[in-house]
Short mmCIF file of C-alpha atoms and ligand atoms in Angstrom, two decimals:
data_model
loop_
_atom_site.label_atom_id
_atom_site.label_comp_id
_atom_site.label_asym_id
_atom_site.label_seq_id
_atom_site.Cartn_x
_atom_site.Cartn_y
_atom_site.Cartn_z
CA UNK A 84 81.98 95.08 92.42
CA UNK A 85 83.33 94.95 88.87
CA UNK A 86 79.95 95.95 87.43
CA UNK A 87 81.40 97.41 84.28
CA UNK A 88 83.50 94.33 83.54
CA UNK A 89 80.56 92.05 84.28
CA UNK A 90 78.33 93.94 81.90
CA UNK A 91 80.89 93.95 79.11
CA UNK A 92 81.69 90.26 79.44
CA UNK A 93 78.02 89.45 79.57
CA UNK A 94 77.49 91.40 76.38
CA UNK A 95 80.46 89.69 74.71
CA UNK A 96 79.21 86.23 75.59
CA UNK A 97 75.55 86.98 75.05
CA UNK A 98 75.88 86.60 71.31
CA UNK A 99 76.95 83.00 71.74
CA UNK A 100 74.50 82.07 74.44
CA UNK A 101 71.50 82.18 72.13
CA UNK A 102 73.09 80.11 69.37
CA UNK A 103 72.32 76.47 68.88
CA UNK A 104 75.36 76.28 66.66
CA UNK A 105 78.20 78.72 66.24
CA UNK A 106 80.88 79.39 63.73
CA UNK A 107 84.57 80.07 64.02
CA UNK A 108 83.78 83.69 63.22
CA UNK A 109 81.37 83.87 66.20
CA UNK A 110 84.08 82.53 68.49
CA UNK A 111 86.73 84.90 67.18
CA UNK A 112 84.42 87.92 67.51
CA UNK A 113 83.40 86.93 71.00
CA UNK A 114 86.98 86.53 72.13
CA UNK A 115 87.82 89.91 70.66
CA UNK A 116 85.06 91.44 72.77
CA UNK A 117 86.23 89.52 75.84
CA UNK A 118 89.73 90.89 75.33
CA UNK A 119 88.38 94.40 74.95
CA UNK A 120 86.40 94.03 78.18
CA UNK A 121 89.53 92.89 80.04
CA UNK A 122 91.57 95.79 78.67
CA UNK A 123 88.85 98.23 79.70
CA UNK A 124 89.02 96.77 83.20
CA UNK A 125 92.72 97.70 83.34
CA UNK A 126 94.05 94.23 82.70
CA UNK A 127 97.45 94.50 81.10
CA UNK A 128 97.61 93.91 77.33
CA UNK A 129 99.81 90.82 77.44
CA UNK A 130 97.70 89.11 80.08
CA UNK A 131 94.49 89.85 78.20
CA UNK A 132 95.95 88.52 74.97
CA UNK A 133 97.25 85.33 76.56
CA UNK A 134 93.90 84.88 78.25
CA UNK A 135 91.92 84.89 75.03
CA UNK A 136 94.52 82.75 73.27
CA UNK A 137 94.19 80.08 75.94
CA UNK A 138 90.40 80.15 75.78
CA UNK A 139 90.61 79.83 72.00
CA UNK A 140 92.93 76.82 72.23
CA UNK A 141 90.64 75.11 74.70
CA UNK A 142 87.62 75.89 72.57
CA UNK A 143 89.28 74.21 69.60
CA UNK A 144 90.50 71.30 71.73
CA UNK A 145 87.03 70.67 73.09
CA UNK A 146 85.39 70.95 69.69
CA UNK A 147 83.22 73.77 70.85
CA UNK A 148 81.73 74.26 67.39
CA UNK A 149 80.18 70.80 67.27
CA UNK A 150 79.22 70.56 70.94
CA UNK A 151 75.58 70.42 72.00
CA UNK A 152 75.55 73.75 73.78
CA UNK A 153 78.45 75.72 72.33
CA UNK A 154 77.44 78.99 73.99
CA UNK A 155 77.36 77.47 77.47
CA UNK A 156 80.65 75.71 76.88
CA UNK A 157 82.32 78.97 75.87
CA UNK A 158 81.01 80.69 79.01
CA UNK A 159 82.43 77.85 81.08
CA UNK A 160 85.80 78.07 79.36
CA UNK A 161 86.00 81.80 80.03
CA UNK A 162 84.95 81.29 83.65
CA UNK A 163 87.51 78.53 84.20
CA UNK A 164 90.25 80.66 82.69
CA UNK A 165 89.29 83.64 84.83
CA UNK A 166 89.39 81.44 87.94
CA UNK A 167 92.79 80.07 86.99
CA UNK A 168 94.14 83.55 86.30
CA UNK A 169 92.99 84.81 89.70
CA UNK A 170 94.65 81.97 91.54
CA UNK A 171 92.93 78.62 91.15
CA UNK A 172 92.79 76.98 94.59
CA UNK A 173 92.33 78.98 97.76
CA UNK A 174 95.45 79.35 99.87
CA UNK A 175 95.09 80.08 103.58
CA UNK A 176 97.51 81.71 105.98
CA UNK A 177 100.51 79.85 107.33
CA UNK A 178 100.01 80.11 111.09
CA UNK A 179 102.53 77.51 112.18
CA UNK A 180 104.91 79.64 114.26
CA UNK A 181 104.78 80.11 118.04
CA UNK A 182 103.82 82.84 117.84
CA UNK A 183 102.89 83.06 114.16
CA UNK A 184 104.28 86.29 112.79
CA UNK A 185 102.47 88.17 110.05
CA UNK A 186 104.21 91.16 108.44
CA UNK A 187 102.16 93.75 106.57
CA UNK A 188 103.70 95.65 103.67
CA UNK A 189 102.37 98.14 101.16
CA UNK A 190 102.14 101.80 100.27
CA UNK A 191 100.73 104.45 102.56
CA UNK A 192 96.97 104.61 102.22
CA UNK A 193 96.68 101.11 100.78
CA UNK A 194 94.74 100.00 103.84
CA UNK A 195 97.45 98.24 105.89
CA UNK A 196 96.39 99.51 109.29
CA UNK A 197 92.72 98.89 108.61
CA UNK A 198 93.46 95.42 107.31
CA UNK A 199 95.75 94.62 110.26
CA UNK A 200 92.77 95.29 112.51
CA UNK A 201 90.39 93.31 110.32
CA UNK A 202 92.72 90.32 110.28
CA UNK A 203 93.28 90.49 114.06
CA UNK A 204 89.52 90.57 114.54
CA UNK A 205 88.99 87.73 112.07
CA UNK A 206 91.58 85.55 113.84
CA UNK A 207 90.34 86.50 117.31
CA UNK A 208 86.87 85.33 116.32
CA UNK A 209 88.33 81.92 115.55
CA UNK A 210 88.65 81.52 119.35
CA UNK A 211 91.95 79.62 119.26
CA UNK A 212 93.88 82.75 118.34
CA UNK A 213 95.02 85.53 120.62
CA UNK A 214 96.52 88.18 118.34
CA UNK A 215 98.78 91.08 119.21
CA UNK A 216 99.01 94.11 116.92
CA UNK A 217 102.40 95.85 116.69
CA UNK A 218 102.75 99.44 115.45
CA UNK A 219 106.03 99.89 113.56
CA UNK A 220 105.42 103.21 111.81
CA UNK A 221 108.07 105.45 113.36
CA UNK A 222 107.37 108.42 111.07
CA UNK A 223 103.71 109.13 111.59
CA UNK A 224 102.56 109.19 115.22
CA UNK A 225 99.01 109.41 113.87
CA UNK A 226 99.46 105.96 112.32
CA UNK A 227 100.33 104.52 115.74
CA UNK A 228 97.29 106.24 117.26
CA UNK A 229 95.13 104.86 114.45
CA UNK A 230 96.22 101.30 115.25
CA UNK A 231 95.38 101.89 118.93
CA UNK A 232 91.92 103.11 117.95
CA UNK A 233 91.44 99.97 115.84
CA UNK A 234 92.75 97.75 118.66
CA UNK A 235 90.36 99.34 121.18
CA UNK A 236 87.49 98.83 118.80
CA UNK A 237 88.09 95.10 118.34
CA UNK A 238 89.50 94.54 121.82
CA UNK A 239 92.90 93.37 120.68
CA UNK A 240 96.04 94.56 122.46
CA UNK A 241 98.34 96.91 120.54
CA UNK A 242 102.07 97.08 121.23
CA UNK A 243 103.81 100.37 120.44
CA UNK A 244 106.85 102.34 121.55
CA UNK A 245 106.42 105.93 120.44
CA UNK A 246 109.87 107.26 121.42
CA UNK A 247 111.67 104.50 119.56
CA UNK A 248 112.83 105.31 116.01
CA UNK A 249 114.01 101.81 115.10
CA UNK A 250 111.22 99.75 113.54
CA UNK A 251 113.26 96.53 113.71
CA UNK A 252 113.71 96.95 117.47
CA UNK A 253 109.99 97.67 117.92
CA UNK A 254 109.02 94.58 115.91
CA UNK A 255 111.37 92.42 117.97
CA UNK A 256 110.15 93.88 121.26
CA UNK A 257 106.57 93.28 120.10
CA UNK A 258 107.31 89.62 119.42
CA UNK A 259 108.99 89.26 122.83
CA UNK A 260 105.93 90.87 124.41
CA UNK A 261 103.68 88.40 122.59
CA UNK A 262 105.71 85.45 123.81
CA UNK A 263 105.67 86.70 127.40
CA UNK A 264 101.92 87.32 127.33
CA UNK A 265 100.53 84.26 125.60
CA UNK A 266 99.73 85.81 122.19
CA UNK A 267 99.92 83.17 119.48
CA UNK A 268 99.68 85.55 116.50
CA UNK A 269 101.61 88.79 116.01
CA UNK A 270 100.50 91.18 113.27
CA UNK A 271 103.11 93.80 112.45
CA UNK A 272 101.89 96.98 110.80
CA UNK A 273 104.66 98.89 109.04
CA UNK A 274 105.19 102.37 107.59
CA UNK A 275 104.32 102.93 103.96
CA UNK A 276 105.23 105.74 101.59
CA UNK A 277 103.13 107.37 98.93
CA UNK A 278 105.20 105.68 96.23
CA UNK A 279 107.80 102.96 96.05
CA UNK A 280 111.14 104.35 97.29
CA UNK A 281 114.43 102.83 98.28
CA UNK A 282 114.35 103.88 101.95
CA UNK A 283 110.98 102.18 102.45
CA UNK A 284 112.13 99.03 100.70
CA UNK A 285 115.32 98.87 102.77
CA UNK A 286 113.36 99.36 105.98
CA UNK A 287 110.74 96.70 105.30
CA UNK A 288 113.41 94.34 104.05
CA UNK A 289 115.40 94.82 107.30
CA UNK A 290 112.32 94.11 109.41
CA UNK A 291 111.58 91.06 107.28
CA UNK A 292 115.11 89.66 107.69
CA UNK A 293 115.19 90.30 111.42
CA UNK A 294 111.86 88.73 112.35
CA UNK A 295 111.47 86.04 109.66
CA UNK A 296 107.68 86.09 109.48
CA UNK A 297 105.66 83.02 108.51
CA UNK A 298 103.45 85.28 106.42
CA UNK A 299 104.46 88.44 104.63
CA UNK A 300 101.38 90.05 103.17
CA UNK A 301 101.35 92.78 100.57
CA UNK A 302 98.38 95.12 100.87
CA UNK A 303 97.25 96.97 97.77
CA UNK A 304 94.43 99.35 96.91
CA UNK A 305 92.48 97.79 94.05
CA UNK A 306 91.39 101.24 92.88
CA UNK A 307 94.94 101.95 91.68
CA UNK A 308 94.44 99.78 88.58
CA UNK A 309 97.60 98.88 86.67
CA UNK A 310 99.72 100.65 89.28
CA UNK A 311 98.64 97.99 91.76
CA UNK A 312 100.41 95.42 89.63
CA UNK A 313 103.60 97.50 89.32
CA UNK A 314 103.71 98.14 93.06
CA UNK A 315 103.15 94.44 93.76
CA UNK A 316 106.08 93.61 91.53
CA UNK A 317 108.38 96.10 93.29
CA UNK A 318 107.50 94.74 96.75
CA UNK A 319 107.72 91.13 95.64
CA UNK A 320 111.20 91.67 94.20
CA UNK A 321 112.39 92.76 97.63
CA UNK A 322 110.28 90.66 100.00
CA UNK A 323 109.24 87.59 98.02
CA UNK A 324 105.96 87.94 99.91
CA UNK A 325 103.49 85.11 100.54
CA UNK A 326 100.19 86.65 99.65
CA UNK A 327 98.29 89.68 98.45
CA UNK A 328 95.50 91.58 100.19
CA UNK A 329 93.30 93.54 97.79
CA UNK A 330 91.52 96.37 99.54
CA UNK A 331 88.69 98.71 98.60
CA UNK A 332 86.92 96.21 96.39
CA UNK A 333 83.67 97.81 97.59
CA UNK A 334 84.49 100.90 95.54
CA UNK A 335 84.02 101.41 91.86
CA UNK A 336 87.12 99.43 90.97
CA UNK A 337 87.44 98.07 87.48
CA UNK A 338 88.90 94.75 88.53
CA UNK A 339 92.16 94.71 86.59
CA UNK A 340 94.27 94.35 89.74
CA UNK A 341 92.32 91.32 90.95
CA UNK A 342 92.66 89.68 87.58
CA UNK A 343 96.31 90.52 86.85
CA UNK A 344 98.26 90.37 90.12
CA UNK A 345 98.45 86.61 90.50
CA UNK A 346 99.91 86.04 87.08
CA UNK A 347 102.45 88.86 87.42
CA UNK A 348 103.91 88.00 90.84
CA UNK A 349 102.72 84.40 91.04
CA UNK A 350 101.45 84.87 94.59
CA UNK A 351 97.89 84.23 95.68
CA UNK A 352 95.39 86.87 96.69
CA UNK A 353 94.48 85.67 100.19
CA UNK A 354 91.93 88.19 101.44
CA UNK A 355 89.96 91.14 100.17
CA UNK A 356 88.83 94.27 101.95
CA UNK A 357 85.30 95.34 101.15
CA UNK A 358 84.71 98.37 103.35
CA UNK A 359 86.04 100.51 106.18
CA UNK A 360 84.44 98.49 108.97
CA UNK A 361 86.35 95.82 110.85
CA UNK A 362 83.97 93.13 109.57
CA UNK A 363 84.57 94.02 105.91
CA UNK A 364 87.07 91.24 105.23
CA UNK A 365 86.61 88.15 103.08
CA UNK A 366 88.73 85.18 102.14
CA UNK A 367 89.41 85.46 98.42
CA UNK A 368 87.88 82.63 96.41
CA UNK A 369 88.92 82.91 92.75
CA UNK A 370 86.06 80.72 91.52
CA UNK A 371 83.44 82.70 93.43
CA UNK A 372 84.89 85.91 92.08
CA UNK A 373 84.77 84.52 88.55
CA UNK A 374 81.12 83.48 89.12
CA UNK A 375 80.39 86.96 90.32
CA UNK A 376 82.07 88.62 87.36
CA UNK A 377 80.36 86.37 84.82
CA UNK A 378 76.99 86.45 86.52
P1 GDP B 146 97.56 102.52 105.51
O1 GDP B 146 98.18 103.88 105.35
O2 GDP B 146 98.06 101.54 104.50
O3 GDP B 146 97.68 101.98 106.90
O4 GDP B 146 96.01 102.68 105.17
P2 GDP B 146 94.74 102.83 106.14
O5 GDP B 146 94.44 101.53 106.79
O6 GDP B 146 94.93 104.01 107.02
O7 GDP B 146 93.59 103.08 105.06
C1 GDP B 146 93.54 104.25 104.25
C2 GDP B 146 92.08 104.64 104.03
O8 GDP B 146 91.42 103.62 103.29
C3 GDP B 146 91.30 104.78 105.33
O9 GDP B 146 90.43 105.88 105.20
C4 GDP B 146 90.51 103.48 105.42
O10 GDP B 146 89.31 103.63 106.15
C5 GDP B 146 90.26 103.19 103.98
N1 GDP B 146 90.09 101.74 103.71
C6 GDP B 146 90.90 100.71 104.05
N2 GDP B 146 90.44 99.53 103.59
C7 GDP B 146 89.28 99.81 102.92
C8 GDP B 146 88.30 99.02 102.19
O11 GDP B 146 88.41 97.78 102.03
N3 GDP B 146 87.26 99.68 101.64
C9 GDP B 146 87.13 101.05 101.76
N4 GDP B 146 86.07 101.62 101.18
N5 GDP B 146 88.00 101.82 102.42
C10 GDP B 146 89.06 101.22 102.99
#
């Protein structure tokens, strides 16, 4: 995960690590390399620039040049800033409703259906939760079948209504079914499109208004780089979602999405997907991710 970024940041900071004392020129050169590494990882220009400016300010504020271990201090400053940029504290799911309703949004292929299953499985394993999955894709029967396959695999009930063409009605019927059958969490999988379009946004917005979920999650493929950030912005403008799910972090992703999304939409990344299997789900810990990136 993020091997390229890790290597480049390591190289950028390496110069400082060996120094007993450093100069302002060392710091400036290092930060230039750090910025270049972030840009290479698909972090947007403005975010990368602000990042290095903040690290520079802190370095000056903490008198990095005269500190005992200037190299180590610089590494710490970069790590802290990376953690802050990716979200700071960990934010869990709001599961206060009876039942708690979780709405999935995102483009087609982002990993919504897979993640719906992973999350249902994750919550089911917590013992106190009895999730219900609801299939609201009225355009692709295969998507409904896929959710049933996932449900069978993890032994979680799936509610669907294949003849029905109204996703709002299906979502509402699913919630009623959950209430009648003792499910305390409802996960609603919705239809995506290949790109952001108005019809999709209107549909997801109508579902959102009708069911008032406690959690609206936006699922995004981390491999899509800067596009991930643009798509997040488009969905957030319409849904004001509560959290981001970054999928496919097991692939050769450059990491820009993970680093940029929080500061663009100001919503936390709550979980990551790290594979196709139902177990490949992790809570997102910004500080652990920063540790991982900086080695
Ligand atoms: P949806 O159209 O948003 O519902 O997307 P799907 O859940 O159908 O996922 C699209 C493809 O991505 C499928 O082939 C999934 O197996 C795959 N996929 C989903 N999440 C991950 C992940 O975290 N890692 C990897 N490697 N593949 C994933």
